[in-house]
CSV table of C-alpha atoms in Angstrom, one decimal:
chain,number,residue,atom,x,y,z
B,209,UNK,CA,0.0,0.0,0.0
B,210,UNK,CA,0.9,3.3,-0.7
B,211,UNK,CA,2.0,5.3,2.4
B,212,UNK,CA,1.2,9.0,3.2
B,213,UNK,CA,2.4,11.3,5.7
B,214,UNK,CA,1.8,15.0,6.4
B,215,UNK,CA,3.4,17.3,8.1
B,216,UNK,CA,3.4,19.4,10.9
B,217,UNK,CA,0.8,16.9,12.5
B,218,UNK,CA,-0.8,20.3,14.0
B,219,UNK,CA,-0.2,23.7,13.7
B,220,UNK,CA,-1.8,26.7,15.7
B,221,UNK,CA,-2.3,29.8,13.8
B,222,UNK,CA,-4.0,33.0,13.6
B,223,UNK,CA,-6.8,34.1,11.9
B,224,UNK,CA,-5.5,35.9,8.4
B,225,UNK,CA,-2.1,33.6,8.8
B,226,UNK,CA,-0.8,31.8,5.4
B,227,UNK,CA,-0.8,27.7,6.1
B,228,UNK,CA,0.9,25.5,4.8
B,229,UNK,CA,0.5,21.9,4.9
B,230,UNK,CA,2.6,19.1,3.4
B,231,UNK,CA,1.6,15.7,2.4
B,232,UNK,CA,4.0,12.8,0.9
B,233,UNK,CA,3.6,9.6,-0.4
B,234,UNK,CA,6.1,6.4,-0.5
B,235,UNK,CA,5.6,6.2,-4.0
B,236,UNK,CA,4.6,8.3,-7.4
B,237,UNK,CA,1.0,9.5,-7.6
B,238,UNK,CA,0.9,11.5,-10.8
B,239,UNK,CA,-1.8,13.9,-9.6
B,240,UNK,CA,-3.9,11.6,-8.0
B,241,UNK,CA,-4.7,13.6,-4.6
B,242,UNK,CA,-7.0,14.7,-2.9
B,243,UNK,CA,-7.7,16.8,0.0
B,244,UNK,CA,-10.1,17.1,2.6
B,245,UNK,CA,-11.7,19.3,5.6
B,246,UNK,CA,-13.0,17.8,8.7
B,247,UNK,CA,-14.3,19.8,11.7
B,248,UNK,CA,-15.1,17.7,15.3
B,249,UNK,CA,-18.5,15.5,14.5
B,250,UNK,CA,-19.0,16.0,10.6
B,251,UNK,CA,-18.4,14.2,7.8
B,252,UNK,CA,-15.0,15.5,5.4
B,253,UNK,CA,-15.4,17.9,2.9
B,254,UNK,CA,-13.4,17.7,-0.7
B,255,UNK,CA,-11.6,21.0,-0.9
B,256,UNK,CA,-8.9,20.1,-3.8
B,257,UNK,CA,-8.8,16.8,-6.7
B,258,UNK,CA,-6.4,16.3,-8.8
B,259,UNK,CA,-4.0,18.5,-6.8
B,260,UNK,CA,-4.4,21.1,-7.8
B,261,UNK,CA,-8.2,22.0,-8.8
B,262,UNK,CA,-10.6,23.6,-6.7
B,263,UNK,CA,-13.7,22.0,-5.8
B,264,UNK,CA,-16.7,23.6,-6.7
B,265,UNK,CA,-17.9,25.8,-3.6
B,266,UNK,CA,-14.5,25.7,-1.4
B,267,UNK,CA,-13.0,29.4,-1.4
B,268,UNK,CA,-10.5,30.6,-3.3
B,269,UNK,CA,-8.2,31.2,-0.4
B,270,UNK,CA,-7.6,27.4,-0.9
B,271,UNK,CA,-5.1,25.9,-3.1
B,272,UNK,CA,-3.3,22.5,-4.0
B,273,UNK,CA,0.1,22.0,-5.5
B,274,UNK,CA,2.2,19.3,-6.2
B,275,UNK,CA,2.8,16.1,-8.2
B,276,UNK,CA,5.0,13.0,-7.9
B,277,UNK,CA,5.1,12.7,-4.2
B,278,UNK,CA,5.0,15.8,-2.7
B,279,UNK,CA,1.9,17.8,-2.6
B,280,UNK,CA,1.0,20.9,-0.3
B,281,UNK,CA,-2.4,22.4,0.9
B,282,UNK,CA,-1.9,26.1,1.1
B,283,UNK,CA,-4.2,28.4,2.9
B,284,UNK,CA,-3.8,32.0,1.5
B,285,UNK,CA,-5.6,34.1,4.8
B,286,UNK,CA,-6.7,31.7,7.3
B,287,UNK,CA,-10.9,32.3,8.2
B,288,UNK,CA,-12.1,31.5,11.6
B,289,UNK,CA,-14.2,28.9,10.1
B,290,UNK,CA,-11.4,26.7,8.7
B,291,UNK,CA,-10.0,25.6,11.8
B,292,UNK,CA,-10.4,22.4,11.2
B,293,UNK,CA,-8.0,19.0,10.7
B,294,UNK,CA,-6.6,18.4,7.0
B,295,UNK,CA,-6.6,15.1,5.3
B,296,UNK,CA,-4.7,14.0,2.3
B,297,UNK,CA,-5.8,10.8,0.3
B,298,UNK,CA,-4.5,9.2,-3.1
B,299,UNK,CA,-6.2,7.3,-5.6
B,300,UNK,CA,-3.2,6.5,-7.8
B,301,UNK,CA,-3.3,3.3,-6.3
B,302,UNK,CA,-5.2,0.5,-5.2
B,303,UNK,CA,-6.1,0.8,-2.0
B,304,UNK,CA,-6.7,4.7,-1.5
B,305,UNK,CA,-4.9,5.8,1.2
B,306,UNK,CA,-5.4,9.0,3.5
B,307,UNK,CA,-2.7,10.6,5.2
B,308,UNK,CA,-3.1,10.9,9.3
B,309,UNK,CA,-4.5,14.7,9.4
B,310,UNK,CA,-2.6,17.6,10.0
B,311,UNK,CA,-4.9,19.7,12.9
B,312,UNK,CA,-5.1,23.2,12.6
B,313,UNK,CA,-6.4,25.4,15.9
B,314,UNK,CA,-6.2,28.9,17.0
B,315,UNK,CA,-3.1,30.4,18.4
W,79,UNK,CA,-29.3,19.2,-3.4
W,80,UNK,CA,-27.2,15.6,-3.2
W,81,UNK,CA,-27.5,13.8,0.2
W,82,UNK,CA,-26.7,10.6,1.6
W,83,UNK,CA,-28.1,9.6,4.8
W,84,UNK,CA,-26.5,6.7,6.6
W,85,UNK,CA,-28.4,4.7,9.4
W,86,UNK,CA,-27.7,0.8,10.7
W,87,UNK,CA,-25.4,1.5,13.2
W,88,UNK,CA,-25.0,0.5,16.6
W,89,UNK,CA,-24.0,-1.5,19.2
W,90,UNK,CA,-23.0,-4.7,18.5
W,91,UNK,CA,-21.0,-7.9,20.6
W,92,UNK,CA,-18.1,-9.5,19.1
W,93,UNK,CA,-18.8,-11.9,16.2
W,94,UNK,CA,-22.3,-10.3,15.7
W,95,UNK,CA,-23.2,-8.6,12.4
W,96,UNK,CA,-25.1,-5.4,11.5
W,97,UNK,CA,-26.5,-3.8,8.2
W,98,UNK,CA,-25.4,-0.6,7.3
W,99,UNK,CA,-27.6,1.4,4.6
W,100,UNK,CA,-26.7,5.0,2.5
W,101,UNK,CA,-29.8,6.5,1.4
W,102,UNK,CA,-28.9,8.3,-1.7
W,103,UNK,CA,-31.0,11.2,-3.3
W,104,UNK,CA,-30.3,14.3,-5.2
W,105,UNK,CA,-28.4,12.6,-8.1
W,106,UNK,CA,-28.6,10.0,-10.6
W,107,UNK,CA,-27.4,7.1,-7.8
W,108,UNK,CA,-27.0,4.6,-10.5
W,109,UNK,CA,-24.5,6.3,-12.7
W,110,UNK,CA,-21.9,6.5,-9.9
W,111,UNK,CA,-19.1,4.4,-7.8
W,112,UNK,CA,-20.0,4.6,-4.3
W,113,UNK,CA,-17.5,3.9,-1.0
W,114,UNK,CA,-17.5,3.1,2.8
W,115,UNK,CA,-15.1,5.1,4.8
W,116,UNK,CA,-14.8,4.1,8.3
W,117,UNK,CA,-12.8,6.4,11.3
W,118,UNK,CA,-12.0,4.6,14.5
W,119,UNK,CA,-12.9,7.6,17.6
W,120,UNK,CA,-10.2,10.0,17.6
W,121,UNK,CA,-8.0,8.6,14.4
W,122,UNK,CA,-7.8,8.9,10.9
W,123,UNK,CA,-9.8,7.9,7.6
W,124,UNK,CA,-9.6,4.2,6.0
W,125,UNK,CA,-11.1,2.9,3.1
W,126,UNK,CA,-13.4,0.5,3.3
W,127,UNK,CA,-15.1,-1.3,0.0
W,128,UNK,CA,-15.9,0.5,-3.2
W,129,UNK,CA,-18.7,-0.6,-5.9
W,130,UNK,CA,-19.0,0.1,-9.2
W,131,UNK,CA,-22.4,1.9,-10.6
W,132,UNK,CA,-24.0,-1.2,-11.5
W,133,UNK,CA,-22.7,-3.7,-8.5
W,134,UNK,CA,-21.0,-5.5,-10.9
W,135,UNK,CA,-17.8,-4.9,-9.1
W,136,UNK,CA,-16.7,-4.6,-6.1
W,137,UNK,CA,-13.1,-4.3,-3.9
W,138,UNK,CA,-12.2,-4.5,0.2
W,139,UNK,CA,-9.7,-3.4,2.4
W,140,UNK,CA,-7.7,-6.6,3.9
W,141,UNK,CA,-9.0,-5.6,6.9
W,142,UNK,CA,-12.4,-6.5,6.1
W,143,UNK,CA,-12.5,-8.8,3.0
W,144,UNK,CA,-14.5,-12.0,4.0
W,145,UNK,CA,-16.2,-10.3,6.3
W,146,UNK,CA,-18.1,-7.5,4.9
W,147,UNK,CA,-20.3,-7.3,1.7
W,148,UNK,CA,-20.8,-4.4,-0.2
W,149,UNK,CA,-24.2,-3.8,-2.7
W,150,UNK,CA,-26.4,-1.3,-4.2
W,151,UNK,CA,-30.0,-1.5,-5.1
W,152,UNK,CA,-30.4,1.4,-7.7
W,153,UNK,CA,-33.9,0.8,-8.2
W,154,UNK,CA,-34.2,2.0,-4.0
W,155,UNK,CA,-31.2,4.6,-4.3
W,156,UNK,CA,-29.5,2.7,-1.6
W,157,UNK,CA,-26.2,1.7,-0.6
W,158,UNK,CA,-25.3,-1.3,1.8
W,159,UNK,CA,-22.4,-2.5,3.9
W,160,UNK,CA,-23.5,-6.2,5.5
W,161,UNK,CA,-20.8,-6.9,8.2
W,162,UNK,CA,-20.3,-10.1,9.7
W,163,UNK,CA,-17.4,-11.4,12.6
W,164,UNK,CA,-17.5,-8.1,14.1
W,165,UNK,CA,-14.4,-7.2,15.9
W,166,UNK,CA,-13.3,-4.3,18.8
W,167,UNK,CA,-11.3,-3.1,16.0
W,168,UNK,CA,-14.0,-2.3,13.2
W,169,UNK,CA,-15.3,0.2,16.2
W,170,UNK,CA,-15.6,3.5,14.0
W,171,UNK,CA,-17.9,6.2,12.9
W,172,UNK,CA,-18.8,5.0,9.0
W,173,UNK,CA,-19.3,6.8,6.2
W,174,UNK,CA,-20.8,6.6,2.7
W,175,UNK,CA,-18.9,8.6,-0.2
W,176,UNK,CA,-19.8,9.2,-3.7
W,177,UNK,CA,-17.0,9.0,-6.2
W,178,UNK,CA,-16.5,12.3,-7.8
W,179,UNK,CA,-13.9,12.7,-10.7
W,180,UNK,CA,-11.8,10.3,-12.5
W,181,UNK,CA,-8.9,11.3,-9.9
W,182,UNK,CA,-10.2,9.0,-7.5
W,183,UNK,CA,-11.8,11.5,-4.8
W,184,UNK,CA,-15.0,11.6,-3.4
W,185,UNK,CA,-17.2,14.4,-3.2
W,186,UNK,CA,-19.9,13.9,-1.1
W,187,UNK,CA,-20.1,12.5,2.5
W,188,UNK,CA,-22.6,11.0,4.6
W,189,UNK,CA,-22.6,12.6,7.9
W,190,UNK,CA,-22.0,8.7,9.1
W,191,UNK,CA,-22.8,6.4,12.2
W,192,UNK,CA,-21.5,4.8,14.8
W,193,UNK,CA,-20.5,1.3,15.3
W,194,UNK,CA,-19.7,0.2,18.3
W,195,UNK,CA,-18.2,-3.2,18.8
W,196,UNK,CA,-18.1,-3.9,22.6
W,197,UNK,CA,-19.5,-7.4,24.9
């Protein structure tokens, strides 16, 4: 199975703070990943496929780079409301994978 | 507005067996892959099962193959997860996804339930 890690495994932050989290995977992905918001008690949310493009709905201060095996999640002004913890996932292979969620909470 | 409602969940001994069900509506449920995604309290995501749109095909985790069945009935607009030879460790809020683009992701979420695995 393919392996992913992320990193920092939290971060505290302020509101209107860039953020920047990194996700890797033990092998080449192409552009197959995903990532996802989770607050306590919901479901995820898709914010970014294929790396890089924006889901329909998830603000623009969200965005997704990367390919290979390194990939980040950046957050351009962080919003009260995205404090929240960060998942990565690939689809490259079979099984899809998530990485263990990088938390995000107020400084 | 696409929703999926999840219900089935609950407590359960070891060994026993429940019926989890995804009540689709909103979209055209027979034209796409759908997935269980479990998380254990407190940790991360795992993939469960996938189908295809037809139930033709279907694929487990090793954690779970021979012991759960995944099916559709896309006359009903309803997703399923039959798990037998319960164990502490399949304890975990589970979730139903929709497959969203060819990229592998999915973009909708049940907002899950709880399985509890406990004597």
């Amino acid at each position: 199975d393919i392996q992913m890690t992320q990193s920092p495994s939290s971060v505290s932050a302020s509101v209107g703070d860039r953020v920047t989290i990194t996700c890797r995977a033990s092998q080449g992905i192409s552009s197959w990943l995903a990532w996802y918001q989770q607050k306590p008690g919901k479901a995820p949310k898709l914010l970014i496929y294929a790396a890089s493009s924006l889901q329909s709905g998830v603000p623009s201060r969200f965005s997704g780079s990367g390919s290979g095996t390194d990939f980040t999640l950046t957050i351009s002004s962080l919003q009260p409301e995205d404090f929240a913890t960060y998942y990565c996932q690939q689809a490259n292979s079979f099984p899809v994978t998530f990485g263990p969620g990088t938390k995000v909470d107020i400084k | 507005e696409v929703q999926l409602v999840e219900s089935g969940g609950g407590l359960v001994q070891p060994g026993g067996s429940l019926r989890l069900s995804c009540a689709a509506s909103g979209f055209t449920f027979s034209s796409y892959w759908m997935h269980w995604v479990r998380q254990a309290p407190g940790k991360g995501l795992v993939w469960v099962s996938r189908i295809n749109s037809d139930g033709s095909s279907t694929s487990y985790a090793d954690s779970v193959k021979g012991r759960f069945t995944i099916s559709r009935d896309n006359a009903k607009n309803t997703l399923y997860l039959q798990m037998n030879s319960l164990r502490a460790e399949d304890t975990a809020v589970y979730y139903c996804a929709r497959g969203g683009t060819l990229y592998g992701d999915y973009d909708y979420w049940g907002q899950g339930t709880l399985v509890t695995v406990s004597s």
